[in-house]
Amino acid sequence: MTDMPDRRLLLVHAHPDDESINNGATMARYAAEGAHVTLVTCTLGERGEVIPPELGHLSGAALGGHRLAELKDAMGALGVADFRLLGGAGRYCDSGMMGLPDNDDPACFWRADVDQAAGLLAEVIREVRPHVLVTYDDNGGYGHPDHIQAHRVAMRAVELAAGTGWDIPKVYWNRVPRSVADASFARLHADLPGLPFERAATVDDVPGVVPDEQVTTAIDGTAHAAAKAAAMRAHATQITVAEPYFVLSNALAQPLFTTEYYELVRGERPEERENDLFAGLVPGEAS
């Protein structure tokens, strides 16, 4: 890359749609502010459950190709031009939910050699030289094998890149404060009779919910709520949106968060909650 912006953000996700649900408002905000935003997606989500009946025939490689097209549309909605598949499209396939026979497919991401996959990601890190990396916690947010593996690969890639040319100053994991989740679900239950969804999820269905004090950073993306909703709608095989709520294939309504939350796990932990992923970094000092 040449003429790199002073702020560079890299996000590592397991499947198309994860980025829009977890970080869509954050991505849209920083892209609009002129930061360089890079997304690396580890699989095409070939084993995802398809919601619209008219697309129910899609599976395997055909579904993966369709979800790649959805990802392109979602990135257009968020204003993100730099998005990549780890190792190229089809290098690693979706592993399915934990405990299924799909986990045993030697081509699936869950079975990937972590150092090899991390080496591929480290190449991106050395090229892009991000100041901030965002990914999942060590449980992948909710225990999906591809999310857990994305965490392992991302954290190992940070180590590899630090030893071979680029030390990422700040690494964050996706989080949701318990108080925010509780309040959002209380509103959801009050609003449910007027929604096109029959049932609500629970707080336990939301990935990454932790005690409030564990959250270090809150990114207010309310000005980019429409962009996030549009990006989520672009993933039509996986998500149905009725702002400010959505459902996945389980048909259980969840809140659509436009303020997105994080825990800083690499870098100096702030005394008070940050409102900027780049807080504490001097523009240009590490470029």
C-alpha atoms as one frame of an Amber mdcrd trajectory, in Angstrom:
protein
   0.000   0.000   0.000   1.125   3.554  -0.686  -0.046   6.826   0.846  -1.626
   4.950   3.747  -4.050   6.853   5.977  -2.919   7.679   9.502  -5.591   5.366
  10.955  -5.850   1.770   9.786  -8.306  -0.806  11.106  -8.296  -4.567  10.393
 -11.221  -6.828  11.281 -11.048 -10.633  11.205 -14.326 -12.535  10.898 -15.419
 -16.112  10.315 -18.238 -15.817   7.746 -19.902 -13.195   5.555 -22.512 -11.363
   7.724 -20.533 -11.567  10.983 -18.840  -8.256  10.216 -22.087  -6.383   9.609
 -23.822  -7.734  12.724 -20.891  -7.167  15.065 -19.072  -4.163  13.638 -21.140
  -2.638  10.817 -21.601   0.737  12.497 -17.946   0.876  13.521 -16.771   0.036
  10.011 -19.075   2.588   8.414 -18.037   5.298  10.873 -14.317   4.874  10.374
 -14.594   4.459   6.612 -16.595   7.705   6.468 -13.945   9.429   8.590 -11.218
   8.460   6.130  -9.595   5.593   8.017  -8.453   2.594   5.995 -10.727  -0.290
   6.933  -9.736  -3.831   5.941 -11.928  -6.898   6.443 -10.554 -10.437   6.288
 -13.249 -13.138   6.179 -12.045 -16.666   6.835 -14.744 -18.727   5.045 -17.625
 -18.189   2.635 -20.197 -19.641   5.025 -21.030 -22.556   2.740 -22.893 -24.389
   5.515 -25.069 -21.510   6.656 -28.828 -22.006   6.921 -30.737 -20.075   4.250
 -33.763 -18.010   5.299 -35.631 -17.010   2.069 -37.506 -19.974   0.554 -36.665
 -18.762  -2.959 -32.954 -19.191  -2.140 -33.369 -22.474  -0.299 -31.837 -24.417
  -3.181 -28.435 -22.873  -2.461 -25.896 -25.010  -0.631 -22.188 -25.748  -0.635
 -20.122 -23.889  -3.216 -23.212 -22.285  -4.764 -24.192 -20.816  -1.410 -20.613
 -19.677  -0.830 -20.565 -17.836  -4.126 -23.896 -16.209  -3.357 -22.710 -15.134
   0.080 -19.592 -13.610  -1.438 -21.858 -11.470  -3.618 -23.825 -10.523  -0.509
 -20.580  -9.558   1.205 -19.644  -7.276  -1.695 -23.012  -5.532  -1.440 -22.663
  -5.192   2.340 -19.227  -3.633   1.985 -20.649  -1.205  -0.542 -23.264  -0.164
   2.022 -20.570   0.379   4.658 -18.193   2.209   2.322 -15.429  -0.382   2.744
 -13.372  -1.127  -0.359 -10.699  -3.426   1.100 -12.173  -6.832   1.908 -10.505
 -10.183   1.403 -10.982 -13.922   1.886  -8.241 -15.523   3.966  -5.938 -17.280
   1.518  -8.351 -16.492  -1.330 -11.931 -17.612  -1.962 -12.412 -21.280  -1.127
  -9.119 -21.773   0.741 -11.029 -22.642   3.914 -14.631 -23.820   4.021 -17.306
 -23.360   6.657 -17.039 -25.885   9.513 -20.711 -25.954  10.493 -21.940 -25.770
  14.077 -19.906 -27.317  16.883 -20.292 -31.070  17.257 -21.573 -31.791  13.760
 -19.828 -34.185  11.330 -19.008 -31.102   9.219 -16.295 -30.326  11.794 -14.352
 -33.361  10.544 -14.053 -32.147   6.939 -10.297 -31.762   6.352 -10.997 -28.703
   4.179 -12.936 -26.865   6.872 -11.481 -23.921   8.761 -11.767 -25.703  12.113
  -9.247 -28.274  10.853  -6.828 -25.694   9.447  -3.270 -25.550  10.737  -3.340
 -22.417  12.919   0.217 -21.345  12.122  -0.323 -21.776   8.399  -3.581 -19.801
   8.405  -2.046 -17.193  10.702   0.856 -16.864   8.287  -1.580 -15.933   5.539
  -3.169 -13.324   7.784   0.230 -12.022   8.865   0.941 -11.287   5.201  -2.112
  -9.024   5.157  -1.004  -7.389   8.401   2.443  -6.629   7.016   0.859  -5.151
   3.894  -1.865  -3.090   5.543   0.022  -2.282   8.773  -3.089  -1.758  10.899
  -3.012   0.211  14.121  -6.043  -1.697  15.421  -7.243  -5.287  14.983 -10.740
  -6.441  15.958 -11.800 -10.074  16.325 -13.635 -12.458  18.700 -12.721 -13.674
  22.177 -11.320 -17.155  22.778 -14.816 -18.678  22.737 -15.553 -17.038  19.406
 -18.314 -15.045  21.092 -20.650 -18.015  21.267 -18.743 -21.222  20.638 -18.932
 -21.631  16.860 -15.815 -23.511  15.695 -15.039 -21.035  12.907 -15.298 -18.116
  15.313 -13.006 -19.821  17.792 -10.560 -20.586  15.001 -10.732 -17.010  13.711
  -9.739 -15.850  17.199  -6.824 -18.282  17.319  -5.625 -17.359  13.842  -5.957
 -13.623  14.441  -4.103 -13.661  17.736  -1.343 -15.865  16.347  -1.040 -13.636
  13.269  -0.523 -10.635  15.564   2.420 -12.494  17.137   3.868 -13.544  13.777
   3.582 -10.072  12.277   5.187  -8.491  15.346   8.213 -10.675  14.788   8.445
 -10.011  11.068   7.750  -6.356  10.427   4.604  -4.912  12.040   3.558  -4.755
  15.686  -0.159  -3.923  15.986  -0.525  -1.415  18.846  -4.111  -2.286  19.826
  -6.202  -5.481  19.636  -9.869  -5.613  20.616 -12.434  -8.357  21.106 -16.117
  -7.841  20.323 -18.233  -7.360  23.448 -21.712  -6.302  24.630 -22.147  -4.918
  28.176 -24.685  -6.885  30.200 -26.616  -3.743  31.166 -26.970  -2.708  27.503
 -28.127  -6.181  26.498 -30.668  -6.339  29.338 -32.124  -2.909  28.527 -32.264
  -3.672  24.792 -34.136  -6.925  25.349 -36.575  -5.222  27.689 -37.413  -2.815
  24.833 -37.621  -5.712  22.402 -40.177  -7.536  24.536 -42.266  -4.357  24.778
 -42.082  -3.841  20.995 -42.536  -7.476  19.961 -46.331  -7.329  19.382 -45.766
  -4.731  16.639 -42.913  -6.544  14.913 -43.002  -9.009  12.007 -41.272 -11.531
  14.296 -43.184 -13.857  16.603 -40.581 -14.694  19.212 -37.620 -13.037  20.871
 -34.186 -14.382  21.567 -32.651 -14.037  25.028 -29.582 -12.206  26.239 -27.787
 -15.553  26.301 -28.237 -15.791  22.511 -26.125 -12.665  21.958 -22.404 -13.331
  21.453 -19.882 -11.643  23.702 -22.114 -10.390  26.528 -19.920  -9.637  29.552
 -20.098  -7.647  32.805 -20.031  -3.913  32.127 -16.648  -3.411  33.755 -15.019
  -5.737  31.249 -15.909  -3.405  28.363 -13.234  -0.800  27.648 -14.575   0.885
  24.538 -17.902   2.067  23.100 -18.121   3.222  19.492 -21.168   5.377  18.828
 -22.285   4.508  15.330 -25.818   5.886  15.516 -25.073   8.281  12.648 -24.363
   5.184  10.543 -27.323   3.095  11.674 -28.858   3.101   8.188 -25.599   1.872
   6.669 -25.370  -0.961   9.183 -28.980  -1.989   8.561 -28.404  -1.896   4.796
 -25.296  -4.047   5.149 -27.197  -6.566   7.236 -30.034  -6.625   4.691 -27.471
  -7.353   1.977 -26.829 -10.673   3.729 -30.347 -11.774   2.822 -29.657 -15.498
   3.001 -28.788 -15.127   6.685 -30.568 -12.084   8.132 -34.012 -10.490   8.104
 -34.025  -6.886   9.360 -36.866  -4.847  10.824 -35.051  -1.907  12.415 -34.053
  -1.730  15.186 -34.317  -5.514  15.338 -33.362  -8.526  13.232 -33.577 -12.301
  13.117 -31.264 -15.042  11.942 -32.386 -18.454  10.684 -33.709 -19.346  14.156
 -36.408 -16.648  13.689 -35.711 -15.207  17.158 -35.673 -11.409  17.281 -32.578
  -9.612  18.560 -31.662  -5.942  18.984 -29.646  -4.298  16.222 -26.926  -2.429
  18.123 -25.706   0.831  16.604 -23.325   1.562  19.447 -20.793  -1.265  19.340
 -18.639  -2.362  22.228 -15.156  -3.785  22.640 -12.601  -4.999  25.152  -9.003
  -3.882  24.664  -6.764  -6.919  25.118  -3.507  -5.649  23.610  -2.414  -2.126
  24.425  -2.649  -0.008  27.558  -6.032  -0.595  29.173  -7.775   2.770  29.686
  -8.859   3.961  33.134 -12.170   5.159  31.708 -14.195   3.775  28.798 -12.864
   4.940  25.423 -15.017   6.247  22.574 -12.431   5.713  19.833 -10.569   2.535
  18.811  -7.561   4.702  17.971  -7.529   6.498  21.330  -4.021   7.023  22.658
  -2.342   6.554  19.282  -0.500   9.498  17.788  -1.461   9.845  14.082   1.412
   8.907  11.843   3.788   7.793  14.598   3.679   4.119  13.630   3.075   4.482
   9.915
